[in-house]
Short mmCIF file of C-alpha atoms in Angstrom, two decimals:
data_model
loop_
_atom_site.label_atom_id
_atom_site.label_comp_id
_atom_site.label_asym_id
_atom_site.label_seq_id
_atom_site.Cartn_x
_atom_site.Cartn_y
_atom_site.Cartn_z
CA MET P 18 57.77 28.02 -13.33
CA ALA P 19 60.65 25.69 -14.17
CA THR P 20 59.29 22.42 -15.54
CA SER P 21 60.95 19.32 -14.11
CA ALA P 22 59.97 16.93 -16.91
CA LEU P 23 57.66 16.55 -19.89
CA PHE P 24 55.80 13.30 -20.58
CA ILE P 25 53.66 12.17 -23.51
CA LEU P 26 51.38 9.30 -22.47
CA ASP P 27 48.88 7.08 -24.25
CA LEU P 28 45.29 6.85 -23.00
CA LYS P 29 46.26 4.02 -20.64
CA GLY P 30 48.81 6.27 -18.93
CA LYS P 31 51.82 4.51 -20.43
CA PRO P 32 54.72 6.88 -21.23
CA LEU P 33 55.49 6.97 -24.97
CA ILE P 34 58.26 9.52 -24.64
CA SER P 35 59.64 11.69 -21.86
CA ARG P 36 62.30 14.31 -21.30
CA SER P 37 63.66 15.13 -17.85
CA TYR P 38 65.00 18.68 -17.50
CA LYS P 39 65.85 18.87 -13.79
CA GLY P 40 66.12 15.26 -12.64
CA ASP P 41 63.76 15.58 -9.66
CA VAL P 42 60.70 13.85 -11.23
CA GLY P 43 61.05 10.38 -12.72
CA LEU P 44 59.06 7.63 -14.44
CA GLY P 45 57.95 6.31 -11.05
CA ASP P 46 56.13 9.58 -10.38
CA ILE P 47 54.27 9.69 -13.69
CA GLU P 48 52.83 6.21 -13.00
CA ASN P 49 50.53 7.91 -10.47
CA PHE P 50 49.10 10.35 -13.01
CA LEU P 51 46.31 8.33 -14.63
CA GLY P 52 45.15 6.95 -11.28
CA VAL P 53 44.79 10.50 -9.95
CA VAL P 54 42.89 11.53 -13.12
CA LEU P 55 40.43 8.63 -12.80
CA GLN P 56 39.93 9.18 -9.07
CA ARG P 57 39.24 12.91 -9.50
CA GLU P 58 36.92 12.17 -12.43
CA GLU P 59 34.85 9.81 -10.24
CA GLU P 60 34.69 12.48 -7.53
CA GLY P 61 33.63 15.11 -10.07
CA ALA P 62 36.71 17.18 -9.16
CA LEU P 63 38.87 16.75 -12.26
CA SER P 64 41.01 19.82 -12.98
CA PRO P 65 43.88 20.68 -15.36
CA LEU P 66 46.30 20.81 -12.41
CA LEU P 67 46.59 17.72 -10.22
CA SER P 68 48.96 16.94 -7.36
CA HIS P 69 50.16 13.68 -5.79
CA ALA P 70 53.00 12.97 -3.37
CA GLY P 71 54.58 16.40 -3.80
CA VAL P 72 54.48 16.35 -7.62
CA HIS P 73 52.26 18.76 -9.58
CA PHE P 74 50.88 17.45 -12.90
CA LEU P 75 49.88 20.14 -15.43
CA TRP P 76 48.23 18.34 -18.32
CA ILE P 77 46.25 18.63 -21.53
CA LYS P 78 44.62 15.95 -23.66
CA HIS P 79 45.12 15.98 -27.44
CA SER P 80 43.75 13.27 -29.73
CA ASN P 81 44.67 9.95 -28.06
CA LEU P 82 47.48 11.44 -25.97
CA TYR P 83 48.09 13.09 -22.62
CA LEU P 84 50.79 15.79 -22.56
CA VAL P 85 51.92 16.21 -18.96
CA ALA P 86 54.40 18.73 -17.53
CA THR P 87 55.56 18.02 -13.98
CA THR P 88 57.14 20.14 -11.28
CA ARG P 89 57.72 20.07 -7.55
CA LYS P 90 57.57 23.86 -7.20
CA ASN P 91 54.87 26.51 -7.20
CA GLY P 92 54.99 29.02 -10.05
CA ASN P 93 53.50 30.30 -13.28
CA ALA P 94 51.05 27.62 -14.40
CA ALA P 95 49.77 29.78 -17.29
CA LEU P 96 53.27 29.73 -18.82
CA VAL P 97 53.36 25.92 -18.63
CA TYR P 98 49.96 25.54 -20.34
CA SER P 99 51.02 28.01 -23.02
CA PHE P 100 54.12 25.86 -23.56
CA LEU P 101 52.11 22.61 -23.76
CA TYR P 102 49.84 24.06 -26.46
CA LYS P 103 52.93 25.33 -28.29
CA VAL P 104 54.32 21.77 -28.22
CA VAL P 105 51.09 20.53 -29.82
CA GLU P 106 51.32 23.26 -32.47
CA VAL P 107 54.97 22.52 -33.34
CA PHE P 108 54.52 18.73 -33.40
CA SER P 109 51.40 19.11 -35.58
CA GLU P 110 53.38 21.21 -38.06
CA TYR P 111 56.08 18.52 -38.22
CA PHE P 112 53.93 15.39 -38.31
CA LYS P 113 50.59 16.72 -39.74
CA GLU P 114 48.65 14.75 -37.11
CA LEU P 115 49.78 14.56 -33.49
CA GLU P 116 48.66 11.17 -32.22
CA GLU P 117 50.14 8.00 -30.73
CA GLU P 118 51.27 6.61 -34.10
CA SER P 119 53.12 9.78 -35.13
CA ILE P 120 54.90 9.83 -31.75
CA ARG P 121 56.06 6.20 -32.19
CA ASP P 122 57.25 6.92 -35.74
CA ASN P 123 59.33 10.00 -34.87
CA PHE P 124 61.19 9.38 -31.61
CA VAL P 125 64.51 10.81 -32.81
CA VAL P 126 63.07 14.09 -34.14
CA ILE P 127 60.87 14.49 -31.04
CA TYR P 128 63.83 14.19 -28.67
CA GLU P 129 65.69 16.83 -30.71
CA LEU P 130 62.65 19.10 -30.60
CA LEU P 131 62.16 18.66 -26.85
CA ASP P 132 65.79 19.71 -26.31
CA GLU P 133 65.30 22.86 -28.39
CA LEU P 134 61.82 23.77 -27.11
CA MET P 135 62.95 23.79 -23.48
CA ASP P 136 66.26 24.19 -21.68
CA PHE P 137 66.63 23.24 -18.00
CA GLY P 138 62.86 23.55 -17.59
CA PHE P 139 62.46 26.95 -19.25
CA PRO P 140 60.90 27.51 -22.71
CA GLN P 141 63.50 28.32 -25.34
CA THR P 142 63.01 28.25 -29.14
CA THR P 143 59.32 27.58 -29.84
CA ASP P 144 58.85 29.19 -33.25
CA GLY P 145 57.45 26.64 -35.73
CA LYS P 146 58.95 28.52 -38.69
CA ILE P 147 62.50 28.59 -37.30
CA LEU P 148 62.84 25.05 -35.86
CA PRO P 149 62.54 23.20 -39.23
CA ARG P 150 65.63 25.06 -40.48
CA TYR P 151 67.90 23.03 -38.25
CA ILE P 152 65.77 20.13 -36.98
CA THR P 153 64.62 18.16 -40.00
CA GLN P 154 63.01 14.80 -40.58
CA GLU P 155 65.77 13.89 -43.02
CA GLY P 156 69.35 13.11 -42.10
CA ASN P 157 71.85 15.97 -41.92
CA LYS P 158 75.54 15.90 -42.75
CA LEU P 159 77.44 18.47 -40.74
CA GLU P 160 80.32 20.08 -42.53
CA SER P 161 83.52 20.24 -40.53
CA GLY P 162 83.86 23.38 -38.47
CA ARG P 163 80.45 24.72 -39.50
CA SER P 164 77.41 24.95 -37.22
CA ARG P 165 73.97 24.23 -38.62
CA VAL P 166 72.20 26.34 -35.97
CA PRO P 167 70.82 29.47 -37.68
CA THR P 168 71.39 32.95 -36.31
CA THR P 169 67.69 33.21 -35.47
CA VAL P 170 68.24 31.02 -32.42
CA THR P 171 70.81 33.37 -30.88
CA ASN P 172 69.35 36.51 -32.42
CA ALA P 173 67.20 38.82 -30.26
CA VAL P 174 64.56 38.59 -33.02
CA SER P 175 64.25 34.80 -32.93
CA TRP P 176 61.17 34.73 -35.17
CA ARG P 177 62.89 36.25 -38.22
CA SER P 178 65.99 35.23 -40.16
CA GLU P 179 68.62 37.75 -41.15
CA GLY P 180 69.66 38.33 -44.74
CA LEU P 181 66.21 37.99 -46.36
CA ARG P 182 66.01 39.54 -49.85
CA TYR P 183 63.03 40.15 -52.14
CA LYS P 184 62.94 41.76 -55.58
CA LYS P 185 59.58 43.31 -54.77
CA ASN P 186 58.93 44.37 -51.18
CA GLU P 187 55.26 43.98 -50.23
CA VAL P 188 52.98 43.50 -47.21
CA PHE P 189 49.46 42.08 -47.57
CA ILE P 190 47.08 42.88 -44.68
CA ASP P 191 43.84 40.92 -44.26
CA VAL P 192 41.30 42.22 -41.74
CA ILE P 193 38.85 39.33 -41.24
CA GLU P 194 35.77 39.60 -39.03
CA ALA P 195 33.49 36.68 -38.14
CA VAL P 196 29.96 37.46 -36.95
CA ASN P 197 28.48 35.19 -34.26
CA LEU P 198 24.71 35.63 -34.01
CA LEU P 199 21.77 33.89 -32.35
CA VAL P 200 18.23 35.16 -33.03
CA SER P 201 15.16 33.85 -31.17
CA ALA P 202 12.00 32.60 -32.91
CA SER P 203 10.33 35.90 -31.98
CA GLY P 204 13.03 37.84 -33.84
CA SER P 205 15.00 39.23 -30.89
CA VAL P 206 18.79 39.02 -30.93
CA LEU P 207 19.97 36.76 -28.07
CA LEU P 208 23.70 36.81 -28.83
CA SER P 209 25.72 39.12 -31.03
CA GLU P 210 29.49 39.52 -31.26
CA VAL P 211 32.27 40.11 -33.76
CA VAL P 212 35.55 38.18 -33.56
CA GLY P 213 38.26 39.78 -35.66
CA THR P 214 41.77 38.84 -36.76
CA ILE P 215 44.42 40.81 -38.63
CA ARG P 216 46.64 38.53 -40.72
CA LEU P 217 49.79 39.62 -42.54
CA LYS P 218 51.69 38.11 -45.44
CA VAL P 219 55.14 39.73 -45.39
CA PHE P 220 57.64 39.75 -48.26
CA LEU P 221 60.20 42.29 -47.04
CA SER P 222 63.98 42.39 -47.29
CA GLY P 223 66.29 42.90 -44.34
CA MET P 224 65.10 43.51 -40.79
CA PRO P 225 62.32 46.11 -41.14
CA GLU P 226 60.25 47.67 -38.37
CA LEU P 227 56.54 48.02 -39.10
CA ARG P 228 54.07 50.37 -37.45
CA LEU P 229 50.38 49.76 -37.91
CA GLY P 230 47.77 52.38 -37.09
CA LEU P 231 44.07 51.59 -36.57
CA ASN P 232 41.05 53.77 -35.84
CA ASP P 233 41.29 52.68 -32.22
CA ARG P 234 38.98 54.62 -29.87
CA VAL P 235 41.53 54.83 -27.05
CA LEU P 236 44.11 56.29 -29.46
CA PHE P 237 41.59 58.80 -30.81
CA GLU P 238 40.75 59.94 -27.27
CA LEU P 239 44.46 60.22 -26.39
CA THR P 240 45.03 62.45 -29.41
CA GLY P 241 41.87 64.51 -28.91
CA ARG P 242 40.03 63.29 -31.99
CA GLY P 243 36.92 62.13 -30.12
CA LYS P 244 34.93 59.03 -30.98
CA ASN P 245 34.12 59.73 -34.64
CA LYS P 246 34.61 56.66 -36.79
CA SER P 247 36.62 54.93 -34.07
CA VAL P 248 36.29 51.37 -32.77
CA GLU P 249 36.59 50.13 -29.18
CA LEU P 250 38.50 46.85 -29.32
CA GLU P 251 38.15 44.25 -26.55
CA ASP P 252 40.19 41.14 -25.65
CA VAL P 253 43.08 42.21 -27.89
CA LYS P 254 45.78 39.55 -28.30
CA PHE P 255 49.03 40.10 -30.19
CA HIS P 256 51.67 37.95 -31.85
CA HIS P 257 54.79 37.87 -29.66
CA CYS P 258 56.66 40.10 -32.15
CA VAL P 259 54.60 43.15 -31.09
CA ARG P 260 56.18 45.54 -28.58
CA LEU P 261 53.53 45.55 -25.88
CA SER P 262 55.13 48.40 -23.91
CA ARG P 263 54.83 50.66 -26.96
CA PHE P 264 51.16 49.71 -27.43
CA ASP P 265 50.40 50.34 -23.76
CA SER P 266 52.03 53.78 -23.84
CA ASP P 267 50.70 55.26 -27.11
CA ARG P 268 48.58 52.50 -28.80
CA THR P 269 51.12 52.11 -31.62
CA ILE P 270 51.38 48.54 -32.94
CA ALA P 271 55.14 48.35 -33.61
CA PHE P 272 56.92 45.13 -34.54
CA ILE P 273 59.61 43.40 -36.57
CA PRO P 274 57.53 40.84 -38.49
CA PRO P 275 58.13 37.15 -39.11
CA ASP P 276 58.67 36.28 -42.76
CA GLY P 277 55.60 35.09 -44.68
CA ASP P 278 52.11 34.48 -43.31
CA PHE P 279 51.17 35.02 -39.64
CA GLU P 280 48.38 36.34 -37.40
CA LEU P 281 49.38 39.73 -36.02
CA MET P 282 46.44 40.22 -33.64
CA SER P 283 42.92 39.19 -32.72
CA TYR P 284 40.14 41.14 -31.04
CA ARG P 285 36.48 40.95 -30.08
CA LEU P 286 33.54 43.36 -30.04
CA SER P 287 30.41 42.48 -28.08
CA THR P 288 28.36 45.37 -29.48
CA GLN P 289 24.91 44.64 -30.90
CA VAL P 290 25.20 43.80 -34.59
CA LYS P 291 22.29 44.14 -36.99
CA PRO P 292 21.83 40.72 -38.66
CA LEU P 293 23.54 41.00 -42.05
CA ILE P 294 21.33 38.35 -43.65
CA TRP P 295 17.86 38.20 -42.12
CA ILE P 296 15.81 35.00 -42.47
CA GLU P 297 12.08 34.49 -42.05
CA SER P 298 10.52 31.07 -42.46
CA VAL P 299 7.03 29.61 -42.44
CA ILE P 300 6.26 25.88 -42.36
CA GLU P 301 2.79 24.57 -43.18
CA LYS P 302 1.50 21.00 -43.12
CA PHE P 303 -1.42 20.01 -45.33
CA SER P 304 -3.88 17.09 -45.21
CA HIS P 305 -1.54 14.73 -43.37
CA SER P 306 0.42 14.16 -46.58
CA ARG P 307 2.66 17.08 -47.46
CA VAL P 308 4.57 20.00 -45.98
CA GLU P 309 5.48 23.36 -47.49
CA ILE P 310 8.37 25.52 -46.28
CA LEU P 311 8.70 29.16 -47.33
CA VAL P 312 11.99 30.93 -46.58
CA LYS P 313 12.66 34.62 -47.19
CA ALA P 314 16.22 35.96 -47.03
CA LYS P 315 17.10 39.65 -47.00
CA GLY P 316 20.54 41.27 -47.25
CA GLN P 317 20.62 43.92 -44.52
CA PHE P 318 23.99 45.40 -45.43
CA LYS P 319 24.91 48.30 -47.71
CA LYS P 320 23.74 48.02 -51.33
CA GLN P 321 27.17 48.39 -52.91
CA SER P 322 28.39 45.23 -51.09
CA VAL P 323 27.77 41.62 -52.17
CA ALA P 324 27.74 38.48 -49.99
CA ASN P 325 29.46 35.59 -51.74
CA GLY P 326 28.94 31.86 -51.29
CA VAL P 327 25.75 32.22 -49.26
CA GLU P 328 24.45 28.91 -47.87
CA ILE P 329 21.19 28.84 -45.91
CA SER P 330 20.64 25.48 -44.17
CA VAL P 331 16.95 24.90 -43.38
CA PRO P 332 15.93 21.90 -41.18
CA VAL P 333 13.09 19.68 -42.48
CA PRO P 334 11.08 16.85 -40.83
CA SER P 335 13.02 13.60 -40.61
CA ASP P 336 10.33 11.63 -42.48
CA ALA P 337 10.03 14.07 -45.42
CA ASP P 338 10.41 12.78 -48.99
CA SER P 339 9.72 13.69 -52.67
CA PRO P 340 11.31 17.18 -52.53
CA ARG P 341 10.39 19.97 -54.98
CA PHE P 342 11.94 23.44 -54.91
CA LYS P 343 11.34 26.87 -56.37
CA THR P 344 13.84 29.71 -55.81
CA SER P 345 14.03 33.33 -56.93
CA ALA P 346 17.84 33.03 -56.92
CA GLY P 347 20.37 30.25 -56.52
CA THR P 348 19.69 26.53 -56.14
CA ALA P 349 18.26 24.32 -53.38
CA LYS P 350 19.40 20.81 -52.56
CA TYR P 351 17.92 18.23 -50.18
CA LEU P 352 20.35 16.40 -47.87
CA PRO P 353 18.25 13.57 -46.37
CA GLU P 354 21.15 12.21 -44.27
CA ARG P 355 21.23 15.55 -42.39
CA ASN P 356 17.48 16.41 -42.60
CA LEU P 357 18.38 19.70 -44.29
CA VAL P 358 17.64 21.77 -47.35
CA VAL P 359 20.70 23.80 -48.35
CA TRP P 360 19.85 26.89 -50.37
CA SER P 361 22.97 28.20 -52.15
CA ILE P 362 23.28 31.68 -53.66
CA LYS P 363 26.62 32.58 -55.28
CA ALA P 364 26.18 36.37 -55.09
CA PHE P 365 23.67 38.10 -52.79
CA PRO P 366 23.71 41.95 -53.09
CA GLY P 367 22.88 44.13 -50.10
CA GLY P 368 19.29 45.33 -49.88
CA LYS P 369 17.96 42.43 -51.98
CA GLU P 370 15.32 39.86 -50.99
CA HIS P 371 15.11 36.29 -52.24
CA LEU P 372 12.55 33.51 -51.70
CA MET P 373 12.81 29.73 -51.58
CA ARG P 374 9.75 27.50 -51.53
CA ALA P 375 10.13 23.79 -50.75
CA HIS P 376 7.44 21.08 -51.03
CA PHE P 377 7.85 17.67 -49.35
CA GLY P 378 5.68 14.59 -49.06
CA LEU P 379 5.03 13.28 -45.54
CA PRO P 380 4.11 9.66 -44.80
CA SER P 381 2.38 10.83 -41.63
CA VAL P 382 2.10 13.91 -39.45
CA GLU P 383 0.78 12.06 -36.41
CA LYS P 384 4.25 12.08 -34.82
CA GLU P 385 5.00 15.67 -33.91
CA GLU P 386 8.63 16.53 -33.18
CA GLU P 387 8.86 17.01 -29.44
CA GLU P 388 11.99 19.14 -29.20
CA GLY P 389 11.05 21.70 -31.84
CA ARG P 390 12.89 22.44 -35.05
CA PRO P 391 16.63 23.10 -35.06
CA PRO P 392 17.67 26.64 -36.01
CA ILE P 393 18.37 27.82 -39.55
CA SER P 394 22.10 28.43 -40.02
CA VAL P 395 23.68 30.76 -42.56
CA ARG P 396 27.15 30.90 -44.13
CA PHE P 397 28.47 33.83 -46.16
CA GLU P 398 31.46 36.03 -46.94
CA ILE P 399 31.30 39.76 -47.72
CA PRO P 400 34.53 41.22 -49.18
CA TYR P 401 35.58 44.87 -48.80
CA PHE P 402 33.38 45.22 -45.70
CA THR P 403 33.71 45.13 -41.91
CA VAL P 404 30.90 45.07 -39.38
CA SER P 405 32.86 46.92 -36.70
CA GLY P 406 34.06 49.72 -38.97
CA ILE P 407 37.72 49.00 -38.13
CA GLN P 408 40.17 50.65 -40.55
CA VAL P 409 43.88 50.39 -41.20
CA ARG P 410 44.82 54.08 -41.14
CA TYR P 411 48.46 53.58 -42.03
CA MET P 412 51.27 51.05 -42.31
CA LYS P 413 54.78 52.49 -41.97
CA ILE P 414 57.70 50.32 -43.08
CA ILE P 415 61.12 51.42 -41.83
CA GLU P 416 64.29 49.62 -42.95
CA LYS P 417 67.87 50.91 -42.82
CA SER P 418 68.42 50.53 -46.59
CA GLY P 419 65.46 52.89 -47.13
CA TYR P 420 63.62 50.86 -49.75
CA GLN P 421 60.02 51.61 -50.69
CA ALA P 422 57.44 48.91 -49.94
CA LEU P 423 53.79 48.55 -50.85
CA PRO P 424 51.15 47.65 -48.21
CA TRP P 425 47.92 46.12 -49.53
CA VAL P 426 44.81 46.00 -47.31
CA ARG P 427 41.79 43.72 -47.75
CA TYR P 428 38.66 43.62 -45.55
CA ILE P 429 36.45 40.53 -45.26
CA THR P 430 33.37 39.78 -43.15
CA GLN P 431 32.37 36.13 -42.67
CA SER P 432 29.68 34.23 -40.85
CA GLY P 433 30.82 32.61 -37.64
CA ASP P 434 28.22 30.72 -35.60
CA TYR P 435 25.23 32.38 -37.28
CA GLN P 436 21.86 30.88 -36.34
CA LEU P 437 18.20 31.94 -36.40
CA ARG P 438 15.68 29.91 -34.39
CA THR P 439 12.37 29.09 -36.03
CA SER P 440 10.36 27.60 -33.17
#
């Protein structure tokens, strides 16, 4: 879809900045936008794509701004929304915060960026690492007869500069998995999923091609190795440097990487996960004057692993006071402004059990909490461990000069939205 124009509006619908790419949608058309939004909102029919008088408005809201792309034609709306979010990402990298004030303070740079991000309504250079090399927030003096546009803009590999040189060629691979878990008060698992990302930090000379191999179940079946120690990845999303046709044909993740830090891919597994840290809690109220909370935490992961920075947040009655704690490991702290006890354990080995006992005074227990207690939430990080069992089987680095490079792999499991209901 060719975008006719891009508008950035304040919350009152007033254009702060605009860029027309095709000349068929003007400021008079965008004046209708907010009215259409409010009307649809009243009708309960608000959608991300609105139309009025032959103009289609594709819009997102960010902070105190509306970003609106307009067109008079029918086409690929997904591409336009992808572009709008890319605009937010690039502007946020330039100005730290994308909001009305940062737009007003940076008109000149924004117009330059809008001209580079899109050409005649089609996305062009949108890489946040490449744009700052020739669109800066400081003044530039152009030397006579010399262009300041880097080769990356005209290069087929627009995300990587040519001529990079490192004394030591290295690639650092981080496989990070976040566990989302919801357990009912009866102990049954209501929701369980793993959201994974593979991040790379690349310090390689020249223009290398990388090939990453995982213990992917589809690949193992293609090569006749069965399902042993393989992982079935779902919702896989790749950085745009990855050759998707190669992955579709033989499951090889082949790419020329950007320089430095970037997210190569993300994935999800909706398989049932055994809770890594299991929590049991008992709350008892005595003689209308005090309450006692007993919390037991058990590490249900392999014994040679250790969970670091464990934080168990336990809700307490809003009228509790005079806290006293006893823990078998770590420290407990009362946060009255959040009605929580936070039990912190720096290192929690697998297979271990720890207890925390909390005593509180209660002015009265006549007022029972009607909505029940909020769930206990847990934060943790387990290095050198993945829930899914995903493995980097190899990383090949091919570069025409033939240098040797070292790949380093690190596995980390973290808590995502990890909650256990208590009532």
